[in-house]
JSON list of C-alpha atoms in Angstrom, two decimals:
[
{"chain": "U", "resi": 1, "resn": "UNK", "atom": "CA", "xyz": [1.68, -7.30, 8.69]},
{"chain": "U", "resi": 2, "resn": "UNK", "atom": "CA", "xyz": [2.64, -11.02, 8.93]},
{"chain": "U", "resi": 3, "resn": "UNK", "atom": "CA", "xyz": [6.30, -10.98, 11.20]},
{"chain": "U", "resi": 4, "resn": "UNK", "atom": "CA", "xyz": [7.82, -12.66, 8.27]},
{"chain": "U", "resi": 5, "resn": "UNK", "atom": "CA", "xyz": [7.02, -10.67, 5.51]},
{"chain": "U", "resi": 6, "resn": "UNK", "atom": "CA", "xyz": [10.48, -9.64, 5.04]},
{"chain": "U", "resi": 7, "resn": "UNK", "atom": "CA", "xyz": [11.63, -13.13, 4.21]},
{"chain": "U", "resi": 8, "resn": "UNK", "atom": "CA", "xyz": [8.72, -13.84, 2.74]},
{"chain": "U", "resi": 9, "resn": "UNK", "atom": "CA", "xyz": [9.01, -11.27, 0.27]},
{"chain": "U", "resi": 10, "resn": "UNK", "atom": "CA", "xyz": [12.85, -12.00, -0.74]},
{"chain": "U", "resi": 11, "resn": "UNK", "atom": "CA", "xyz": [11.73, -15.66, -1.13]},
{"chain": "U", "resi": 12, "resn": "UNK", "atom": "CA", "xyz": [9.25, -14.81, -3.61]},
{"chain": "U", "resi": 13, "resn": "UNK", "atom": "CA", "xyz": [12.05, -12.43, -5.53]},
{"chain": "U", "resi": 14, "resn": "UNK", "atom": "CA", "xyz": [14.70, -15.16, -5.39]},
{"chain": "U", "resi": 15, "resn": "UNK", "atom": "CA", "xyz": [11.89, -17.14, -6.86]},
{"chain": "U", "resi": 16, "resn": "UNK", "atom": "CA", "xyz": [11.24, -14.59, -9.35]},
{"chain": "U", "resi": 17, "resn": "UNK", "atom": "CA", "xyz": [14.39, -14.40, -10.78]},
{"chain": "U", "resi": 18, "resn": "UNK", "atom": "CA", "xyz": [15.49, -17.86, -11.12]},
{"chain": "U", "resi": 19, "resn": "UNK", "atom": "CA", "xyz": [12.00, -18.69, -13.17]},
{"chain": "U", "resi": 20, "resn": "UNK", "atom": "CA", "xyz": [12.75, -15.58, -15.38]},
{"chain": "U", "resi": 21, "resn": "UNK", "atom": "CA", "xyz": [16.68, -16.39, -15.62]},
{"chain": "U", "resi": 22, "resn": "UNK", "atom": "CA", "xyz": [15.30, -20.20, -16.83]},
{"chain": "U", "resi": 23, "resn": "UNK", "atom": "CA", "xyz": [13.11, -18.61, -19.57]},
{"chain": "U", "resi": 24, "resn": "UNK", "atom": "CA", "xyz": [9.93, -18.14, -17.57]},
{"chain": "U", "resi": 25, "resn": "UNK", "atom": "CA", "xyz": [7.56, -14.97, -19.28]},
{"chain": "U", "resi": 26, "resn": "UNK", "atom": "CA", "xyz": [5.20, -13.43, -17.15]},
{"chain": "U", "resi": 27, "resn": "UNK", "atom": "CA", "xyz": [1.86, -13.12, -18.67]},
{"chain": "U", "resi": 28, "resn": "UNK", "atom": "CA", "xyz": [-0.14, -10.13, -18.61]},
{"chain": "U", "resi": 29, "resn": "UNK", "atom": "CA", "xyz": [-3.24, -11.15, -19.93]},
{"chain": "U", "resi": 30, "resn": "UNK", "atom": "CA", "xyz": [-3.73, -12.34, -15.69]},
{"chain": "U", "resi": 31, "resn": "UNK", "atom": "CA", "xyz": [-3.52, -8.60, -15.05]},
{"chain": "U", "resi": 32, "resn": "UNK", "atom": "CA", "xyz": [-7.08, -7.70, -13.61]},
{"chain": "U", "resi": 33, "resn": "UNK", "atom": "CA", "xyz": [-6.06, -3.95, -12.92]},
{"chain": "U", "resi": 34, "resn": "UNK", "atom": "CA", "xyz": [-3.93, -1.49, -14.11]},
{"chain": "U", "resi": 35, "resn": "UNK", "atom": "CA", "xyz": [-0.59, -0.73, -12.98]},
{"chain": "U", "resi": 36, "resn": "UNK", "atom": "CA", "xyz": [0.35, 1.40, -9.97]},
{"chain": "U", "resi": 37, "resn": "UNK", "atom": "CA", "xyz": [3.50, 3.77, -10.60]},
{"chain": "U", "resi": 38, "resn": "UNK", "atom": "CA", "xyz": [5.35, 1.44, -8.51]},
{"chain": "U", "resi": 39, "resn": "UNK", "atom": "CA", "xyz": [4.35, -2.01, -9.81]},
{"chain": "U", "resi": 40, "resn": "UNK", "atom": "CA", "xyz": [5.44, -4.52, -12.27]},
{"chain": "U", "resi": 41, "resn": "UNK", "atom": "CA", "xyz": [3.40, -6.77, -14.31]},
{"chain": "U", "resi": 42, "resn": "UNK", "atom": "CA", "xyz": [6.26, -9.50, -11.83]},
{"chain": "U", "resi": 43, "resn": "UNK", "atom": "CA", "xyz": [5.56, -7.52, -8.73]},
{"chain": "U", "resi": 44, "resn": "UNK", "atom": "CA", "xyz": [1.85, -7.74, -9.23]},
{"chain": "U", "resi": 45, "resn": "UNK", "atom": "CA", "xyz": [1.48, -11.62, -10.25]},
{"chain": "U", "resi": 46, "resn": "UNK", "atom": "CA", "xyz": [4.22, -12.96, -7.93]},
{"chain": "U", "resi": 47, "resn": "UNK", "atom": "CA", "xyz": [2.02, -10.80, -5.08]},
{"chain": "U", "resi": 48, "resn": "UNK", "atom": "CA", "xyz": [-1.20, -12.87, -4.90]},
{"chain": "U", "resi": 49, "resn": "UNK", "atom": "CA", "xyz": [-1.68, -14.89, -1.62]},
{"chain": "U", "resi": 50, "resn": "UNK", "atom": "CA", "xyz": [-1.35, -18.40, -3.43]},
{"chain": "U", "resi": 51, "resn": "UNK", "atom": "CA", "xyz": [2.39, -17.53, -4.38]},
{"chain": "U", "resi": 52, "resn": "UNK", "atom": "CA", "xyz": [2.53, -15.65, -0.67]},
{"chain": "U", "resi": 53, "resn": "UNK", "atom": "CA", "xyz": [1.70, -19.10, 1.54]},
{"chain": "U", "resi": 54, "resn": "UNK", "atom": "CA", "xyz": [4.03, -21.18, -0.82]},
{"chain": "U", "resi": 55, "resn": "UNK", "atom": "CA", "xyz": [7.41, -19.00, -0.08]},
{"chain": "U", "resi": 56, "resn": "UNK", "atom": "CA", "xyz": [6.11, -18.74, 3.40]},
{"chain": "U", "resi": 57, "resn": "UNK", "atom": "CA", "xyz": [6.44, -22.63, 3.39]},
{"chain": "U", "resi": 58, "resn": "UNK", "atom": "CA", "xyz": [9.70, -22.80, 1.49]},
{"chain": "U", "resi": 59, "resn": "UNK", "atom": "CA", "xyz": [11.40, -19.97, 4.57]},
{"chain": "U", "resi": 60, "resn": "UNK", "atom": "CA", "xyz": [10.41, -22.28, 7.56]},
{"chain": "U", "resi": 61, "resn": "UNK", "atom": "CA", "xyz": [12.80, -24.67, 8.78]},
{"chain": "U", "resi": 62, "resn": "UNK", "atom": "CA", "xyz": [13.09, -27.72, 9.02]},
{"chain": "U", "resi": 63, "resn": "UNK", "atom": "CA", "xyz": [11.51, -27.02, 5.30]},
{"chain": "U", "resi": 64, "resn": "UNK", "atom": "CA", "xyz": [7.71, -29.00, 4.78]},
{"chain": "U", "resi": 65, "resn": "UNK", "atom": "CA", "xyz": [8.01, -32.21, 2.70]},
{"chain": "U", "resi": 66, "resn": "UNK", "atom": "CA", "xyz": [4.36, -31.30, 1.82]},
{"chain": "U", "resi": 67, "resn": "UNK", "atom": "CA", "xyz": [2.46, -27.57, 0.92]},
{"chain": "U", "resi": 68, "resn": "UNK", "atom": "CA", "xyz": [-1.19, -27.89, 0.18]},
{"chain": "U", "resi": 69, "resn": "UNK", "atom": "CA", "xyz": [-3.19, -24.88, -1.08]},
{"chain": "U", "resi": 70, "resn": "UNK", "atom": "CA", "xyz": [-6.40, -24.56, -0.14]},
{"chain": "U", "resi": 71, "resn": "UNK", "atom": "CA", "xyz": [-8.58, -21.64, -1.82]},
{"chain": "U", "resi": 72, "resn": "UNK", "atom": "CA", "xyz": [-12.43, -21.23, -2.00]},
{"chain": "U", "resi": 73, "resn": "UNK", "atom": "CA", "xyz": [-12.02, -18.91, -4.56]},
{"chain": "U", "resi": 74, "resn": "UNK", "atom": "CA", "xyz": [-10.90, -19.39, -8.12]},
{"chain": "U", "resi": 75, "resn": "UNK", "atom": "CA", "xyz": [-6.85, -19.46, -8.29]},
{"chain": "U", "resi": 76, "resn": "UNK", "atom": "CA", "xyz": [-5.94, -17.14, -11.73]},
{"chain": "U", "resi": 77, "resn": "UNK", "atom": "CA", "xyz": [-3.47, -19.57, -14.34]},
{"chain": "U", "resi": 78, "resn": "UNK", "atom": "CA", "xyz": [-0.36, -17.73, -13.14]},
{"chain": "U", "resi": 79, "resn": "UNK", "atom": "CA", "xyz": [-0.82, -18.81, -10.04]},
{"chain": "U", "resi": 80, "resn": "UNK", "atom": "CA", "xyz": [-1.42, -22.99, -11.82]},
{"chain": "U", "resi": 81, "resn": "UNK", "atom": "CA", "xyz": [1.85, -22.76, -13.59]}
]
């Protein structure tokens, strides 16, 4: 629902494929569900709000010189690499 989720979304998939074209695996073992029909183990990981806020950061212009993510929750090791 956020007005950007658009760009957001592409962000994250330009993202996406630049870490896998430089070698980057996804790891499954972060899975906590199983897989819709629709998903990918990608789609899934590079979905989780942490990842969300930093492309959301990365779209706006003039871009930030500093993102800080703050969580009261515990962040899964995908989202530490």
């Amino acid at each position: 629902s956020h007005p950007q989720s658009t760009e957001i979304y592409a962000k994250i998939d330009r993202l996406k494929s630049k870490a896998i074209e430089n070698g980057f695996i996804f790891d499954s073992s972060w899975m906590t569900r199983s897989l819709n029909e629709n998903e990918t183990i990608e789609s899934v990981l590079c979905g989780h709000s942490e990842l969300l806020v930093i492309a959301l950061n990365l779209i706006q212009e003039p871009a930030p010189k500093f993102i800080q993510v703050v969580k009261n929750l515990r962040v899964c090791g995908h989202c530490r690499k």
